[in-house]
XYZ file of C-alpha atoms in Angstrom:
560
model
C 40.982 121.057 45.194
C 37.453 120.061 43.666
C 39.342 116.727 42.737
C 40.623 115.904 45.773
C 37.926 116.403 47.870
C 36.184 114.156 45.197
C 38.088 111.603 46.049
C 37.853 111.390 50.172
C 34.668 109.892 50.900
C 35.271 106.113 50.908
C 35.480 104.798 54.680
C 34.994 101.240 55.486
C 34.742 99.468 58.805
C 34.167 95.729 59.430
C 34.421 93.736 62.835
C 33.912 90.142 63.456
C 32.774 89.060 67.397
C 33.004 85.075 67.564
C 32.469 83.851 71.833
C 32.509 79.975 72.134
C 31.606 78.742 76.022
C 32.293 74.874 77.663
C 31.640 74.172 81.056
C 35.744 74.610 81.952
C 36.299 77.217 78.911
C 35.290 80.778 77.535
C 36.928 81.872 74.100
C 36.381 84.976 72.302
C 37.951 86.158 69.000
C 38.160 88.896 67.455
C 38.975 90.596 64.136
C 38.827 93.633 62.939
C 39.650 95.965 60.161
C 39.155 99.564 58.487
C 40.045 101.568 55.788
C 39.736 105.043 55.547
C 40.756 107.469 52.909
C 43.117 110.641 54.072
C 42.258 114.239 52.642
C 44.092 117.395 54.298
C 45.021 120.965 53.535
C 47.753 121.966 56.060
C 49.778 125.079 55.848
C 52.163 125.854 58.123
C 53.668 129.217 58.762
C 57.103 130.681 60.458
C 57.471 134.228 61.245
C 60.084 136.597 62.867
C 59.950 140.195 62.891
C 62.208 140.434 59.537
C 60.955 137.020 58.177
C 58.236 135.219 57.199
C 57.706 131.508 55.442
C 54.657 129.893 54.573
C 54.149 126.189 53.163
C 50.957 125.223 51.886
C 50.250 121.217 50.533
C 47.652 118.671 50.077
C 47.966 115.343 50.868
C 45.482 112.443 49.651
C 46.439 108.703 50.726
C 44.482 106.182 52.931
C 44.420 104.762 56.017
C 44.441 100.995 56.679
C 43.829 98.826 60.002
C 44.510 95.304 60.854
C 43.921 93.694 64.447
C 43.183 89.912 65.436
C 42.410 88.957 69.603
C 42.114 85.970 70.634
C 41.270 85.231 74.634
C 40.485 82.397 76.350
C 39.373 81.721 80.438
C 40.562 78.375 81.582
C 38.358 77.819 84.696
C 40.525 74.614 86.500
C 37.836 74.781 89.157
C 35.641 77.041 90.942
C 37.686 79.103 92.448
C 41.090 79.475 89.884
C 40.801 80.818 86.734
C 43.960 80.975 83.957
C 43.650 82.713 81.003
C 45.703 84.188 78.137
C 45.253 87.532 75.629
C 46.991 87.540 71.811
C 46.353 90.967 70.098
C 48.277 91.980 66.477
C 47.192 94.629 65.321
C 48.860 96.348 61.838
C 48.403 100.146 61.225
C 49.433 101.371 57.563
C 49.406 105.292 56.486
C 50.402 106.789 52.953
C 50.137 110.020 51.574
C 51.451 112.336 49.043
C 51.647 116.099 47.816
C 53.303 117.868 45.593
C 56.243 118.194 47.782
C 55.898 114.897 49.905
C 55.721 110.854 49.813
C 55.342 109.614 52.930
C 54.270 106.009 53.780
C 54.146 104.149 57.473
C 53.758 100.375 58.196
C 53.384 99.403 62.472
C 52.907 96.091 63.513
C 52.669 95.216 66.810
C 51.540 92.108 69.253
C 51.052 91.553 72.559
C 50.452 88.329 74.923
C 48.507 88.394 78.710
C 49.010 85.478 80.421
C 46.825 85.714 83.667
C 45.507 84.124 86.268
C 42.724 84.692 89.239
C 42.215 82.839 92.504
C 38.919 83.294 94.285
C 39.347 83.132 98.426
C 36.079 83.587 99.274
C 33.223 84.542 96.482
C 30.856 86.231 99.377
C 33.209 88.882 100.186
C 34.497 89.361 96.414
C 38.297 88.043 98.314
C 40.327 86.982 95.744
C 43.847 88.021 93.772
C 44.614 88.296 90.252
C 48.235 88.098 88.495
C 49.144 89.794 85.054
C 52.304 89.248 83.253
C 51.965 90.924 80.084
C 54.602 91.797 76.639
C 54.027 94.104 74.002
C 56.385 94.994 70.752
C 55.836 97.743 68.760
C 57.222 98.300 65.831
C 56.778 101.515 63.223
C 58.876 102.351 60.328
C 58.517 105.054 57.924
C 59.875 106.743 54.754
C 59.465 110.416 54.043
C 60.635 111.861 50.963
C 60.802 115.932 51.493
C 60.939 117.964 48.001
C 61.589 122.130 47.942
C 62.757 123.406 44.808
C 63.568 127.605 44.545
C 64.989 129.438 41.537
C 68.102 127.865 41.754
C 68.219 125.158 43.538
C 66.675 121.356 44.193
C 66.718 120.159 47.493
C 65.280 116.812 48.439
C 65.268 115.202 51.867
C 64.964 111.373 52.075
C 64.277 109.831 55.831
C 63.866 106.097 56.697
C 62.654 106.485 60.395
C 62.139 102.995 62.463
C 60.997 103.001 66.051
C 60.893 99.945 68.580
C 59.124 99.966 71.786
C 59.561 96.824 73.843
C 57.334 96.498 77.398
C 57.006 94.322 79.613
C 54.999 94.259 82.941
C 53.733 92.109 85.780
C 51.611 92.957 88.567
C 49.652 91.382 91.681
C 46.051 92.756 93.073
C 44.181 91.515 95.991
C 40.798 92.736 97.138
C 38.557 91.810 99.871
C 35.099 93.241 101.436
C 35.094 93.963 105.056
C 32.343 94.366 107.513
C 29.620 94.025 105.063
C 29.920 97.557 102.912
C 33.896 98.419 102.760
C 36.473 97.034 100.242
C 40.479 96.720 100.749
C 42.511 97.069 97.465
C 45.929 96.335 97.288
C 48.491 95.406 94.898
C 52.390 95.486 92.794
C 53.464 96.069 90.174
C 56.660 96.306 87.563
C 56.769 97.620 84.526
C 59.852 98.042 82.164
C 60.664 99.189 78.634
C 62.954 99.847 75.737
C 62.655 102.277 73.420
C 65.087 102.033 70.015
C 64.553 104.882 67.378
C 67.130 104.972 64.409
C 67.237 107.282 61.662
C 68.942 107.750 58.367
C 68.543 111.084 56.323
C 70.116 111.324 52.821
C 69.820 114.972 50.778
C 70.368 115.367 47.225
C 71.041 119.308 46.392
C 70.581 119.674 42.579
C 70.203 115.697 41.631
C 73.656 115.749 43.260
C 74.690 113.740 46.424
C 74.993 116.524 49.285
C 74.818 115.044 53.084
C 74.022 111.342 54.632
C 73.478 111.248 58.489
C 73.175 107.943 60.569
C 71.127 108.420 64.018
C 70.596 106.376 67.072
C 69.030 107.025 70.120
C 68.143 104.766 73.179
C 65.528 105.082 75.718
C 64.835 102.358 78.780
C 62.707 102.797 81.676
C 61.648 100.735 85.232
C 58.818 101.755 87.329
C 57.961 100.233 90.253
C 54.898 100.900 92.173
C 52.661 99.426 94.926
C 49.318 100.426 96.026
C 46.404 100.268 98.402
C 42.268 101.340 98.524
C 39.891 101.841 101.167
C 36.591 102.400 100.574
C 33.289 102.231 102.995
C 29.495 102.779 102.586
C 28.510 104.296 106.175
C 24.891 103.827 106.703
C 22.881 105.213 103.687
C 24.008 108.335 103.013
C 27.895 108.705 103.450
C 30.639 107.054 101.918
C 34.505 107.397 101.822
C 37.536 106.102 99.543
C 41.383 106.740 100.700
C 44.084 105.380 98.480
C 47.745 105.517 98.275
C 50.119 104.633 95.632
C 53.778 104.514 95.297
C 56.103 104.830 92.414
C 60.083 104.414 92.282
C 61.034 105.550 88.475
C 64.516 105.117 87.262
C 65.067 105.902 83.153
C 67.879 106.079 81.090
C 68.005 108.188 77.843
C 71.263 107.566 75.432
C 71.595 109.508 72.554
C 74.277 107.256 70.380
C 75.121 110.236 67.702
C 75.098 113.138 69.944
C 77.205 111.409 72.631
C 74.862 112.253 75.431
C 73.641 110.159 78.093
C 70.591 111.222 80.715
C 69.731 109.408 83.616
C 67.072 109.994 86.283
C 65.721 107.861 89.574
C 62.528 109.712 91.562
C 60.124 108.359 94.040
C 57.037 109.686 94.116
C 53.677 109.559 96.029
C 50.088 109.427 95.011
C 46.497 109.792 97.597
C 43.397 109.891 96.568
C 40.145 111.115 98.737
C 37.187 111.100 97.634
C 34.223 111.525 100.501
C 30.166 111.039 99.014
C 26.810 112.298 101.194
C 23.340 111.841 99.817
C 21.060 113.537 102.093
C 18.317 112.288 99.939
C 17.442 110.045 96.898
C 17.318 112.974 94.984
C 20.037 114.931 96.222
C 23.688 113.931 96.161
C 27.364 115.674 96.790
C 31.318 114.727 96.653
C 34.447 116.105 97.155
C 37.438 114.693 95.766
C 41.108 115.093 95.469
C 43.659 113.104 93.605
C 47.416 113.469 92.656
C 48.602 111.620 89.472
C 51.548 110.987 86.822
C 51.119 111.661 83.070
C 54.891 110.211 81.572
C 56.283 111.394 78.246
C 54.632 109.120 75.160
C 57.826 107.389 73.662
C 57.254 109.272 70.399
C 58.114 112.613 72.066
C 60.813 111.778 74.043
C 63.095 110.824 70.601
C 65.088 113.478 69.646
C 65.238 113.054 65.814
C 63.118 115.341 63.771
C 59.574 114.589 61.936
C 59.569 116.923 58.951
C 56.001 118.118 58.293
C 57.463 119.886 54.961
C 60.862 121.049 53.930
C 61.215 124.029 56.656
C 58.896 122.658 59.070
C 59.485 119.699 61.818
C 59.101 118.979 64.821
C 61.742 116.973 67.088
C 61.192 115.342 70.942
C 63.363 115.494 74.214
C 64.774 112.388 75.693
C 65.704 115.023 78.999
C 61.700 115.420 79.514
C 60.299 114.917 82.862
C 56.527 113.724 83.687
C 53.632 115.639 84.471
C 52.905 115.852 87.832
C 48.363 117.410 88.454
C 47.364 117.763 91.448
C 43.112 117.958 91.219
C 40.160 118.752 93.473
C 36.518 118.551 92.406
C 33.553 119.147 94.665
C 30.827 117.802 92.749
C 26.892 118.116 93.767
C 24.218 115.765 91.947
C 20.355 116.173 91.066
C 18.388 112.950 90.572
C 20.137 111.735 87.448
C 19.690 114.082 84.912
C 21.895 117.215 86.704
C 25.421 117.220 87.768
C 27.390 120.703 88.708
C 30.886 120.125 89.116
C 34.263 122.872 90.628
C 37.406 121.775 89.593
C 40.647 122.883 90.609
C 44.055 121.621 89.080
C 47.962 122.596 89.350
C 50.122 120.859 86.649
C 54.110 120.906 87.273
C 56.391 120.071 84.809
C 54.246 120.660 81.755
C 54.664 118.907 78.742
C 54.208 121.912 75.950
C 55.923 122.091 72.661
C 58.219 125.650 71.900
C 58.962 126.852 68.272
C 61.804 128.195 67.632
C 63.043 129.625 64.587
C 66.211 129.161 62.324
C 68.871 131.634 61.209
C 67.249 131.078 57.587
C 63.778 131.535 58.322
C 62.706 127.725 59.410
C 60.729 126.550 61.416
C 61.386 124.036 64.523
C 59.023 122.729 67.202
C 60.681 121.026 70.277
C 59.132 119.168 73.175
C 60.014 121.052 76.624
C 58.881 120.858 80.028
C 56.968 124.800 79.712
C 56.670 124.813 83.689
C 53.120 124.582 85.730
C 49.543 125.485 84.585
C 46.954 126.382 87.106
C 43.012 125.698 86.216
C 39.876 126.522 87.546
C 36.819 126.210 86.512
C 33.416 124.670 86.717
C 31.868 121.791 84.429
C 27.465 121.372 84.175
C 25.983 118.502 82.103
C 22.461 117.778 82.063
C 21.701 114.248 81.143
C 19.440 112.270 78.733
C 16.594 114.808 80.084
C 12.901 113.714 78.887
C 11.450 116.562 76.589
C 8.639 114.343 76.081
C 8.454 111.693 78.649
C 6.958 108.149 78.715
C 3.854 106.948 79.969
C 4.019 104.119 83.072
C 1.433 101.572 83.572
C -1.475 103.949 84.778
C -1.082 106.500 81.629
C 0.980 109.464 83.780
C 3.900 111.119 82.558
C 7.098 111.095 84.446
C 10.870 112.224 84.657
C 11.713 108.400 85.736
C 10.305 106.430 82.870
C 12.844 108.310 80.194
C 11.348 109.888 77.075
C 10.337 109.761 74.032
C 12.602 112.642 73.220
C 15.730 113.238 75.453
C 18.660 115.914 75.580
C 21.700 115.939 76.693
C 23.951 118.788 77.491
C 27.245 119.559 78.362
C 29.372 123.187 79.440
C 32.210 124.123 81.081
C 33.694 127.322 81.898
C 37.825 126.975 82.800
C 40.483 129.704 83.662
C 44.184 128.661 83.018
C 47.364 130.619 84.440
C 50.573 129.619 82.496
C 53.659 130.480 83.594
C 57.200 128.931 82.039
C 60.069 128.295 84.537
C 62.060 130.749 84.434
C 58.848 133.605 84.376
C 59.596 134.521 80.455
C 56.336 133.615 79.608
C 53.330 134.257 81.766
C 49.651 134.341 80.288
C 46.274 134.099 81.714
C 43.285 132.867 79.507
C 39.990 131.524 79.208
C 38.587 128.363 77.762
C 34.675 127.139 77.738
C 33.236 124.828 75.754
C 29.382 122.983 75.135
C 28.163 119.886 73.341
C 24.813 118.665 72.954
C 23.116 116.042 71.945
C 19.404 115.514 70.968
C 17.807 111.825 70.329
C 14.156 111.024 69.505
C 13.055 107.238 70.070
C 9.926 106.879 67.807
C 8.358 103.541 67.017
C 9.576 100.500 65.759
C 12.855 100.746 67.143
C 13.738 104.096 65.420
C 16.146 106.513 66.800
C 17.005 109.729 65.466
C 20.334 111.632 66.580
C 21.639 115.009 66.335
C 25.339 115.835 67.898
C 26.841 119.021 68.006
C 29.690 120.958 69.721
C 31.592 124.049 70.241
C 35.159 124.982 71.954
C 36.407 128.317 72.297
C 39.818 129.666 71.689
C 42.152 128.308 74.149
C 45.772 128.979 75.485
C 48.030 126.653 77.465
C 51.412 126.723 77.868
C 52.812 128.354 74.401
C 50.275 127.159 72.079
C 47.105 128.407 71.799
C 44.315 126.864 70.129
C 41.576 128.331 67.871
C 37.898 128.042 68.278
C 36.114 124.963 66.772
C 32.771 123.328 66.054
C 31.102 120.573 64.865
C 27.140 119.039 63.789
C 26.419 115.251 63.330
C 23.481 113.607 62.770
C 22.616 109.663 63.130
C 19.800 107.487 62.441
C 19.252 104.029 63.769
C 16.904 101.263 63.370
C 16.607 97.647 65.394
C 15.559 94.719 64.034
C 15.086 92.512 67.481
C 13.988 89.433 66.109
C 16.987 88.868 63.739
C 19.330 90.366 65.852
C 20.138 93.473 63.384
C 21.017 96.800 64.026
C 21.338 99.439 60.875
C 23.007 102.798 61.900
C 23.372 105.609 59.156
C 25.190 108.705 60.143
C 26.718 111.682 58.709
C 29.731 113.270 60.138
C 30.804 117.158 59.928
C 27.781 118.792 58.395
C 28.788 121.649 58.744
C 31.845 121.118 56.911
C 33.885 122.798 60.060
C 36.988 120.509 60.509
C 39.260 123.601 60.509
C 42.352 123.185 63.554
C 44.987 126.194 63.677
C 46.868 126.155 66.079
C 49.545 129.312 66.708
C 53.073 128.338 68.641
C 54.892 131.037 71.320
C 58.864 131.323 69.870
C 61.583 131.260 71.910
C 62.298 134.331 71.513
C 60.120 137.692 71.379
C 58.456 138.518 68.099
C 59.252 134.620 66.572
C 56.890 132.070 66.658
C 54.261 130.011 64.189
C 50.996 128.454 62.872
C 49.460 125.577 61.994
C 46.275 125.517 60.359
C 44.668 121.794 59.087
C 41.471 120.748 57.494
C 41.330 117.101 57.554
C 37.912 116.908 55.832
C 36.057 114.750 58.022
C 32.850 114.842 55.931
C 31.630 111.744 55.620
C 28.520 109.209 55.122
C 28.814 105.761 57.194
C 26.283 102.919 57.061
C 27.059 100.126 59.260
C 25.323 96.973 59.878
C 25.555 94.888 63.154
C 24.133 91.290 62.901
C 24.393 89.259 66.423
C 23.893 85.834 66.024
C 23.943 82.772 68.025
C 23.137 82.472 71.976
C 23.903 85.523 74.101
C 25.182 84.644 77.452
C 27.134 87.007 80.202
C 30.605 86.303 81.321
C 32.116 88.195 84.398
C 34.898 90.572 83.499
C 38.321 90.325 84.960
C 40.983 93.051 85.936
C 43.306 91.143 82.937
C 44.650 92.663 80.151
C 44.797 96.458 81.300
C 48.284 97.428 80.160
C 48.782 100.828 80.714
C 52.207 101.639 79.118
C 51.055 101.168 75.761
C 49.127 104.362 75.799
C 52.248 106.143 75.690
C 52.946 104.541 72.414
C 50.606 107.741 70.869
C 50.917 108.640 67.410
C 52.921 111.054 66.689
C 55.688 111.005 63.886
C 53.383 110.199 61.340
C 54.294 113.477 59.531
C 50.357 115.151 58.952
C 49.671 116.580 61.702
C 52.522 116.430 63.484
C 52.664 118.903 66.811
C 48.791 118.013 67.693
């Protein structure tokens, strides 16, 4: 154990920011790229009320990331604007244990090609167009050992996953009568999901079982939207939106000769109403109705073995999320913010354990059923301890400090209840983080981060208590145009997750408990050279179906 934490410390980070500006161009590329070292003890347990199997391992291996972007703005004249967006970025993972070999390569790319038309620069009128591709591409190799008494059994699986999306959409704003802005816009978004995957066994050093699997996923969503929003006077203003969505998704599962299809419309408002009765004083109320889809890793049904009785598997028959939230918020100068939240989740996305005839242990992707939360949130922001002097020598709240803290709790009540009223559990959840930062002279800063989350239970899982301590020091050079940071991550030496899974039936269920060693030194140095000059942002490149890409499958981990 001493030897492999030994050897998890390295962690290296470099980034590269060129910008190049004509009179009729802007170009900007990027390239990044990080290695990290991998270091984690997971055991993972199964349990029924006859049985019990635990599996302990260490895994060591690294962590490697690749990504170039390259942009560029054409402006044709003042009021059009094309432009295109090239990302590849390259993800690589290995690790072994004494039981496992597992090793990942994902390369993927993506090209915006967008354009922007400017009606009338006074009222902000103008519409933008985004047509935008994106391949992904992951394959792994996971080699699975047990050995007992008698036997040798060794699972090899090649796993390789391709996500294909594609997307184009239209928005148009325009201010009206001097404080109020109209947002409106299209959109269509479709992808393809391939996952294959071949498992041989060898029982003994002998030949035992090869399976062949193939499953198909393809989805088209298409959605159109509008935004009101008005300042009224000084101290009231309102936002209304609506947005549509027509889904229709096909799930084929080759091998198992099962098809799924679904087609749903669906509706989302938004409200959100704002009065500031003073400068000091403020107050909201908002609600909002959104869509959280299934990442494409969780809705493929083959199985991700975290050890040789342990995996997990997805769902391709999983619905979306559906959260309906209200928050009335209230606002004190801008240090204070007290927030009530209210939320009702329907179709949960929750993962159920169930357990083998022989003791093992398997974690599937389910819809658990709704989840209702209330609670209420308080920060307290970048508050002067020590404040600053203005020009006549006096002390006050508005000129920041010298020494600031920040603060941040919330206090949340969940009701779970499954479907079909099996399972039905109330808990509690709160949580703080704080963070302390002294600005001495000579463009010093000293910071101290820390945080705590209690136990929490949603939907079958529940998750234990955790807590963290970092600490940061920074220094500015503003004449050269350097910035050193030094930090020091996990001081406390507290990266413990465990994490306990509901069975399917009474008395069955499991654990997971991981200790990724996050402890860690990191010096960076930033060096900005060259002239600095702004460029406007543009609503381009926002793609939001590759967040469903997620990460799961990797193997370490797996069921987070």
């Amino acid at each position: 154990d001493r030897q492999i934490r030994q050897q998890c410390r390295l962690h290296i980070l470099s980034f590269l920011n060129l910008n190049y500006r004509t009179a009729k161009t802007y170009t900007n590329v990027q390239l990044s790229q990080g290695y990290s070292d991998v270091s984690q003890l997971l055991e993972v347990e199964t349990h029924t009320p006859d049985t019990s199997i635990v599996d302990r391992n260490e895994f060591l291996g690294n962590f490697q990331f690749y990504q170039l972007r390259v942009s560029n703005d054409w402006m044709i004249d003042s009021v059009n604007t094309f432009g295109f967006i090239f990302q590849a970025p390259v993800m690589k993972l290995g690790y072994r244990s004494q039981l496992c070999d597992y090793h990942m390569l994902s390369p993927q790319h993506s090209v915006n090609l967008n354009f922007t038309h400017i009606f009338d620069a006074n009222l902000e009128r103008e519409l933008t167009v985004n047509a935008d591709y994106h391949r992904s591409r992951q394959g792994s190799d996971n080699i699975q050992q047990l050995t007992s008494v008698t036997d040798s059994l060794r699972l090899d699986l090649s796993t390789q996953q391709i996500v294909d999306i594609a997307s184009v959409k239209l928005d148009f704003q325009t201010r009206f009568w001097q404080t109020g802005m109209i947002e409106a816009g299209v959109k269509y978004a479709f992808s393809h999901t391939d996952n294959r995957m071949v498992t041989d066994s060898t029982m003994n050093f002998l030949p035992h079982s090869s399976t062949d699997n193939d499953c198909l996923y393809s989805e088209n969503v298409a959605a159109a939207y509008i935004t009101v929003g008005k300042q009224f006077g000084q101290k009231f203003n309102a936002k209304l939106g609506l947005r549509g969505e027509y889904t229709y998704s096909t799930g084929e599962w080759l091998t198992a000769d099962s098809l799924n299809k679904y087609s749903y419309f669906n509706l989302f408002p938004t409200v959100f109403l704002g009065y500031n009765p003073t400068e000091q004083w403020g107050m909201s109320a908002s609600y909002t109705r959104r869509i959280k889809r299934p990442s494409y890793y969780i809705l493929n049904p083959f199985r991700s073995y975290v050890d040789a009785h342990h995996y997990t598997s997805g769902n391709p028959a999983l619905s979306p999320e559906l959260n309906n939230d209200v928050q009335l918020q209230f606002n004190w100068s801008q240090f204070v913010t007290v927030a009530g939240v209210f939320s009702h989740t329907q179709d949960m996305l929750n993962q159920s354990m169930m357990v083998l005839p022989n003791g093992d242990g398997a974690q599937t992707w389910v819809n658990f059923g709704t989840c209702t939360t209330h609670g209420v949130n308080a920060s307290l922001t970048e508050f002067p301890i020590i404040p600053k002097k203005d020009a006549e020598g006096k002390r006050s709240l508005n000129n920041g400090g010298w020494l600031t803290l920040t603060v941040n709790a919330g206090y949340y009540n969940f009701i779970n209840r499954s479907y079909d009223d099996s399972y039905v559990n109330r808990s509690h959840f709160w949580n703080t983080s704080a963070n302390l930062t002294a600005y001495l002279p000579q463009f010093w800063t000293l910071m101290l981060n820390g945080d705590y989350s209690a136990p929490m239970t949603i939907g079958y899982q529940r998750t234990e208590a955790s807590y963290g301590l970092d600490f940061g020091i920074r220094k500015v050079f503003p004449k050269q145009g350097i910035i050193l940071n030094l930090n020091a991550q996990d001081l406390l030496r507290s990266g413990d997750y465990r994490q306990t899974t509901q069975g399917a039936m009474a008395g069955t269920g499991g654990s997971m408990t991981s200790n990724p060693r996050q402890q860690r030194i990191t010096l960076s140095l930033i060096y900005n050279f060259g002239k600095q000059e702004w460029h406007k942002q543009r609503k381009v490149g926002q793609m939001d179906e590759t967040s469903r890409l997620g990460g799961g499958g990797t193997g370490v981990g797996t069921g987070n």
